[in-house]
Amino acid sequence: MNEPTSQRWPATARMGFRFLFSYLVLFFLPFPSGLVQPDWLGSLFDPFWNWLVPAAAAPFHIEIPNINNGGSGDSTLDYLRLLCIVVLAVLATIVWSAIDRRRDNYRKLYAWSRIWLRYALALCMLTYGSVKVLMVQFEPPAYGRLIEPLGQLSPMALLWTFMGYSTTYTSFTGITEVIGGVLLLFRRTTTLGALIVVGAMTNVLILNISYDVPVKIGSAHILLLAIVLLAPDLRRLANFFVLNRETPPASLGPEFTSRGLRRLGLVLKAIFIVSVIGYISVDTYSNYRQHLTQMEKPPVPPEGWYTIASIKRDGQTIGPVSLSDAQWKTFSLRGSFVNVRAVDGTLYRFKTDGDILHDPVHLLPVDDKRELIAGATPVGPVALNMSDGGQATLLGTFNGHTVEAAMQRENPADMPLMKTGFRWIIESPYFH
C-alpha cells in the first residue's frame, strides 16, 4: 500500500491477488453466512449454494446427510461448499489473468475492497462478542449439568460448561472481540483492531479444534480475514516490534477527491455504524431476555439429586442394592422423570406414572430421549417420603425385593464448583 501507484507487481503477486480476491468474494460476499447478525445479511446466497453443492456432488456419488443440520458449520455440505469455492476461485483467476494480464497492480482494487473486508470482519466480531458479554452464548452450569458425571460430557459440552461457569472470563473475551470489531470500523485504528482480532480468533480457533466445536471453518476464515487486513502492515509491525526501526505512517487510502463525496461517505458510514450497533444491541438484549426465560430453573423439593446413605432389602440392612446387577449410587427426580445412577456410572432412566410423593407409582423405563422403551418391565410400585433437612426415604419393590433406601438431598449451590468463588488470598490450593 505504501509503494508507488505505478509500480508493477510481480506476476506471482498479481496471480495471488486475483485468487485471494475471488476466494474472499465467494466466501464472504456480502457477509459470511451464519457468522453475522442480522442473519439475512449472510444468507442471501445460501439458496444458490444449497443448489450448486448437491448438484456438483451428485456425479461423484457423494451423499450429503442433511442441509438442516442443527447449526453445525462443519458439515459435509460446508466442506463441499468450500471445495466449490476453491474451484470457482481458480477458474475466476484463470479467466481474469487471461483478460487482464497487462495490468501493473491492483492497489486501487485492494484499497476499496479493504473497506468491505473491514466492515465484514467488524460485523462478525460485534456479533460474536455481544453474545458473550451478556452470557447468551454460554450460561452458568444448571442443575442437570452439575449432577452429570464429567466423563459423560462431550468435549463441546465441557467447553460450554467451562466458559459458562465464569461470567468474568466469558464477558472479558466478549468485550475483547467487541473492541476489536469497533476499531475495525475506522481506518486509523484498523491495524490495532486486526491485531486484537488475530489474538482473539486464534484462541477461538484452537478451542474449536481442541473441543470439537463445529465452527472450525467459520472461525478459521474470520482469522484469515484479520490476517489479510494486517498483511500490508507486516513490515511496519516488524520494524516497530522486532527491529526497533523508524516506522513510517501507513497509507489510509482510498481518498475521495470531492468534498461532497467525502461528506456523503461520512454520512453513510455513520448510518451503517449506528444501524449495525443499534441492531446488534437490541437483538442481543432481546435474546438475553428470552434466554433467561428458557434457562433451566433450580429444582424445588422433592425434585433434586440424592445420594444413597443406606439400604434395606427385604428388611435386612445391606450395601448398595442391585438393579440389573449394578449397584446404586445416586437417585434424582425432575418432574415426572427419575434417574438412578449405579456405582459403575450406568444410568437408568424412568418415567413415573403418577405423583411419587403422594402415592406409590410404577417406574417405566425410558431411553435417553425420554421415550418409553417398548416391552420393558416396569419397576415398582415405589414411593418417596420426605423429611426435614433434605432427608428422604424411597420405599418400593425392585427385582422382586422390597427395598427401603435412606437418601440425602444434595443442594447444587453447596457443590464445590458453585460455592467456591474468587479469593485474593489462598493459603493452600483447593483441589477437590
Tab-separated table of C-alpha atoms in Angstrom, residues 62-298:
chain	number	residue	atom	x	y	z
A	62	ILE	CA	-21.170	-38.054	-2.530
A	63	GLU	CA	-24.002	-38.210	-0.021
A	64	ILE	CA	-24.879	-35.002	1.815
A	65	PRO	CA	-26.630	-36.119	5.030
A	66	ASN	CA	-28.820	-33.114	5.793
A	67	ILE	CA	-28.826	-29.442	4.800
A	68	ASN	CA	-30.728	-28.542	8.014
A	69	ASN	CA	-28.017	-29.818	10.353
A	70	GLY	CA	-28.934	-28.101	13.612
A	71	GLY	CA	-26.368	-25.311	13.363
A	72	SER	CA	-23.154	-27.156	12.502
A	73	GLY	CA	-20.809	-25.103	10.350
A	74	ASP	CA	-18.518	-28.074	9.633
A	75	SER	CA	-20.972	-30.392	7.889
A	76	THR	CA	-20.366	-32.306	4.677
A	77	LEU	CA	-22.274	-29.566	2.859
A	78	ASP	CA	-19.984	-26.883	4.305
A	79	TYR	CA	-16.786	-28.662	3.293
A	80	LEU	CA	-18.111	-29.366	-0.191
A	81	ARG	CA	-19.143	-25.719	-0.461
A	82	LEU	CA	-15.579	-24.767	0.494
A	83	LEU	CA	-14.237	-27.054	-2.221
A	84	CYS	CA	-16.608	-25.492	-4.752
A	85	ILE	CA	-15.408	-22.020	-3.727
A	86	VAL	CA	-11.774	-23.053	-4.267
A	87	VAL	CA	-12.581	-24.469	-7.716
A	88	LEU	CA	-14.587	-21.388	-8.727
A	89	ALA	CA	-11.817	-19.099	-7.429
A	90	VAL	CA	-9.229	-20.983	-9.519
A	91	LEU	CA	-11.423	-20.701	-12.623
A	92	ALA	CA	-12.020	-16.992	-11.959
A	93	THR	CA	-8.262	-16.469	-11.560
A	94	ILE	CA	-7.528	-18.164	-14.891
A	95	VAL	CA	-10.132	-16.133	-16.776
A	96	TRP	CA	-9.148	-12.900	-15.006
A	97	SER	CA	-5.445	-13.453	-15.786
A	98	ALA	CA	-6.216	-14.073	-19.423
A	99	ILE	CA	-8.222	-10.885	-19.964
A	100	ASP	CA	-6.291	-8.562	-17.616
A	101	ARG	CA	-2.677	-9.682	-17.959
A	102	ARG	CA	-1.354	-6.220	-18.837
A	103	ARG	CA	-2.374	-4.527	-15.561
A	104	ASP	CA	0.589	-3.448	-13.406
A	105	ASN	CA	-1.018	-3.889	-9.969
A	106	TYR	CA	-4.276	-3.946	-8.044
A	107	ARG	CA	-3.585	-1.323	-5.406
A	108	LYS	CA	-6.827	0.596	-6.026
A	109	LEU	CA	-8.990	-2.527	-6.061
A	110	TYR	CA	-7.415	-3.732	-2.832
A	111	ALA	CA	-7.840	-0.306	-1.210
A	112	TRP	CA	-11.559	-0.247	-1.977
A	113	SER	CA	-12.170	-3.910	-1.180
A	114	ARG	CA	-10.334	-3.395	2.123
A	115	ILE	CA	-13.240	-1.184	3.247
A	116	TRP	CA	-15.681	-4.023	2.671
A	117	LEU	CA	-13.353	-6.510	4.387
A	118	ARG	CA	-13.059	-4.243	7.444
A	119	TYR	CA	-16.817	-3.936	7.817
A	120	ALA	CA	-17.416	-7.656	7.223
A	121	LEU	CA	-14.894	-8.585	9.909
A	122	ALA	CA	-16.178	-5.903	12.265
A	123	LEU	CA	-19.731	-7.221	11.946
A	124	CYS	CA	-18.513	-10.767	12.707
A	125	MET	CA	-16.681	-9.635	15.846
A	126	LEU	CA	-19.547	-7.459	17.093
A	127	THR	CA	-21.940	-10.383	16.590
A	128	TYR	CA	-19.706	-12.906	18.339
A	129	GLY	CA	-18.603	-10.575	21.114
A	130	SER	CA	-22.008	-9.207	22.092
A	131	VAL	CA	-23.490	-12.650	22.865
A	132	LYS	CA	-20.566	-13.380	25.184
A	133	VAL	CA	-20.820	-10.078	27.058
A	134	LEU	CA	-24.407	-10.841	28.126
A	135	MET	CA	-23.798	-14.603	28.560
A	136	VAL	CA	-26.212	-15.553	25.774
A	137	GLN	CA	-23.835	-17.980	24.053
A	138	PHE	CA	-22.792	-19.601	27.332
A	139	GLU	CA	-24.714	-19.915	30.586
A	140	PRO	CA	-23.808	-20.920	34.141
A	141	PRO	CA	-23.990	-24.702	34.653
A	142	ALA	CA	-27.543	-25.627	35.639
A	143	TYR	CA	-28.776	-28.439	37.847
A	144	GLY	CA	-28.794	-31.053	35.100
A	145	ARG	CA	-25.215	-30.294	34.124
A	146	LEU	CA	-23.956	-30.204	37.711
A	147	ILE	CA	-25.129	-33.716	38.531
A	148	GLU	CA	-23.818	-35.207	35.271
A	149	PRO	CA	-20.506	-37.085	35.638
A	150	LEU	CA	-17.595	-35.317	33.973
A	151	GLY	CA	-16.793	-38.335	31.848
A	152	GLN	CA	-20.285	-38.294	30.337
A	153	LEU	CA	-19.798	-34.824	28.826
A	154	SER	CA	-18.917	-34.329	25.196
A	155	PRO	CA	-15.833	-32.139	24.539
A	156	MET	CA	-18.112	-29.305	23.353
A	157	ALA	CA	-20.317	-29.594	26.466
A	158	LEU	CA	-17.179	-29.483	28.626
A	159	LEU	CA	-16.081	-26.252	26.920
A	160	TRP	CA	-19.564	-24.718	27.269
A	161	THR	CA	-19.586	-25.606	30.977
A	162	PHE	CA	-16.094	-24.183	31.469
A	163	MET	CA	-16.970	-20.928	29.723
A	164	GLY	CA	-20.378	-20.630	31.379
A	165	TYR	CA	-19.002	-21.096	34.882
A	166	SER	CA	-17.095	-17.801	34.867
A	167	THR	CA	-19.126	-14.743	33.887
A	168	THR	CA	-15.982	-12.641	34.327
A	169	TYR	CA	-13.870	-14.588	31.845
A	170	THR	CA	-16.611	-15.037	29.268
A	171	SER	CA	-17.564	-11.348	29.368
A	172	PHE	CA	-13.874	-10.429	29.089
A	173	THR	CA	-13.498	-12.458	25.903
A	174	GLY	CA	-16.670	-10.855	24.522
A	175	ILE	CA	-15.501	-7.321	25.357
A	176	THR	CA	-12.166	-8.057	23.651
A	177	GLU	CA	-13.951	-9.158	20.486
A	178	VAL	CA	-16.262	-6.132	20.551
A	179	ILE	CA	-13.318	-3.741	20.971
A	180	GLY	CA	-11.548	-5.370	18.016
A	181	GLY	CA	-14.702	-5.027	15.919
A	182	VAL	CA	-15.241	-1.364	16.795
A	183	LEU	CA	-11.615	-0.473	15.970
A	184	LEU	CA	-12.019	-2.064	12.536
A	185	LEU	CA	-14.740	0.458	11.676
A	186	PHE	CA	-12.150	3.250	11.393
A	187	ARG	CA	-9.169	3.400	9.058
A	188	ARG	CA	-6.718	4.823	11.568
A	189	THR	CA	-7.361	2.038	14.066
A	190	THR	CA	-7.682	-0.848	11.617
A	191	THR	CA	-4.203	-2.234	12.339
A	192	LEU	CA	-4.796	-2.251	16.095
A	193	GLY	CA	-8.238	-3.795	15.640
A	194	ALA	CA	-6.875	-6.507	13.338
A	195	LEU	CA	-4.117	-7.318	15.840
A	196	ILE	CA	-6.699	-7.754	18.607
A	197	VAL	CA	-8.880	-9.913	16.363
A	198	VAL	CA	-5.915	-12.114	15.378
A	199	GLY	CA	-5.176	-12.767	19.056
A	200	ALA	CA	-8.813	-13.370	19.998
A	201	MET	CA	-9.681	-15.550	16.997
A	202	THR	CA	-6.502	-17.633	17.239
A	203	ASN	CA	-7.671	-18.595	20.725
A	204	VAL	CA	-11.217	-19.272	19.461
A	205	LEU	CA	-9.967	-21.430	16.575
A	206	ILE	CA	-7.729	-23.509	18.859
A	207	LEU	CA	-10.643	-24.014	21.272
A	208	ASN	CA	-12.920	-25.082	18.406
A	209	ILE	CA	-10.324	-27.580	17.188
A	210	SER	CA	-9.464	-28.863	20.669
A	211	TYR	CA	-13.047	-29.256	21.909
A	212	ASP	CA	-14.698	-30.491	18.693
A	213	VAL	CA	-16.827	-27.377	18.181
A	214	PRO	CA	-18.353	-27.377	14.661
A	215	VAL	CA	-17.407	-23.788	13.785
A	216	LYS	CA	-13.859	-24.527	12.627
A	217	ILE	CA	-14.426	-23.341	9.045
A	218	GLY	CA	-16.054	-20.102	10.175
A	219	SER	CA	-13.516	-19.206	12.862
A	220	ALA	CA	-10.590	-20.060	10.562
A	221	HIS	CA	-11.915	-17.700	7.888
A	222	ILE	CA	-12.519	-14.893	10.371
A	223	LEU	CA	-8.880	-15.272	11.417
A	224	LEU	CA	-7.838	-15.330	7.736
A	225	LEU	CA	-9.676	-12.070	7.124
A	226	ALA	CA	-7.854	-10.383	10.026
A	227	ILE	CA	-4.503	-11.590	8.641
A	228	VAL	CA	-5.375	-10.254	5.174
A	229	LEU	CA	-6.075	-6.836	6.702
A	230	LEU	CA	-2.753	-6.948	8.563
A	231	ALA	CA	-0.699	-8.083	5.558
A	232	PRO	CA	0.189	-4.572	4.221
A	233	ASP	CA	1.470	-3.599	7.686
A	234	LEU	CA	3.653	-6.640	8.378
A	235	ARG	CA	6.878	-4.814	7.508
A	236	ARG	CA	5.898	-1.813	9.642
A	237	LEU	CA	4.959	-4.087	12.533
A	238	ALA	CA	8.285	-5.944	12.251
A	239	ASN	CA	10.174	-2.627	12.259
A	240	PHE	CA	8.296	-1.410	15.326
A	241	PHE	CA	8.089	-4.555	17.455
A	242	VAL	CA	11.185	-6.519	16.417
A	243	LEU	CA	13.806	-4.451	14.617
A	244	ASN	CA	13.392	-1.183	16.579
A	245	ARG	CA	13.456	0.852	13.379
A	246	GLU	CA	11.673	4.027	12.354
A	247	THR	CA	8.176	3.208	11.134
A	248	PRO	CA	6.522	5.446	8.520
A	249	PRO	CA	2.756	6.083	8.658
A	250	ALA	CA	0.543	3.722	6.709
A	251	SER	CA	-1.432	4.675	3.643
A	252	LEU	CA	-5.099	5.133	4.579
A	253	GLY	CA	-6.393	5.277	1.017
A	254	PRO	CA	-8.552	5.448	-0.930
A	255	GLU	CA	-9.409	9.128	-0.563
A	256	PHE	CA	-12.345	10.958	-2.109
A	257	THR	CA	-11.222	13.930	-4.188
A	258	SER	CA	-14.561	15.731	-3.872
A	259	ARG	CA	-15.658	17.354	-0.606
A	260	GLY	CA	-19.246	16.359	-1.370
A	261	LEU	CA	-18.258	12.706	-1.792
A	262	ARG	CA	-16.286	12.817	1.460
A	263	ARG	CA	-19.319	14.168	3.300
A	264	LEU	CA	-21.570	11.568	1.701
A	265	GLY	CA	-19.136	8.858	2.729
A	266	LEU	CA	-19.138	10.076	6.326
A	267	VAL	CA	-22.941	10.155	6.391
A	268	LEU	CA	-23.204	6.614	5.002
A	269	LYS	CA	-20.562	5.411	7.450
A	270	ALA	CA	-22.422	6.972	10.385
A	271	ILE	CA	-25.702	5.405	9.243
A	272	PHE	CA	-24.057	1.990	8.926
A	273	ILE	CA	-22.342	2.115	12.312
A	274	VAL	CA	-25.410	3.374	14.176
A	275	SER	CA	-27.663	0.855	12.425
A	276	VAL	CA	-25.376	-2.116	12.997
A	277	ILE	CA	-24.505	-1.359	16.607
A	278	GLY	CA	-28.118	-0.452	17.375
A	279	TYR	CA	-29.487	-3.624	15.791
A	280	ILE	CA	-26.926	-5.910	17.435
A	281	SER	CA	-27.502	-4.268	20.834
A	282	VAL	CA	-31.291	-4.624	20.635
A	283	ASP	CA	-31.121	-8.142	19.170
A	284	THR	CA	-28.626	-9.346	21.777
A	285	TYR	CA	-30.640	-7.884	24.645
A	286	SER	CA	-33.814	-9.462	23.247
A	287	ASN	CA	-32.057	-12.832	23.015
A	288	TYR	CA	-30.769	-12.319	26.554
A	289	ARG	CA	-34.296	-11.757	27.902
A	290	GLN	CA	-35.568	-14.776	26.002
A	291	HIS	CA	-32.589	-16.784	27.209
A	292	LEU	CA	-33.468	-16.003	30.830
A	293	THR	CA	-36.967	-17.433	30.396
A	294	GLN	CA	-35.589	-20.635	28.837
A	295	MET	CA	-32.861	-21.310	31.374
A	296	GLU	CA	-33.267	-24.397	33.500
A	297	LYS	CA	-34.862	-23.478	36.806
A	298	PRO	CA	-33.378	-24.769	40.086
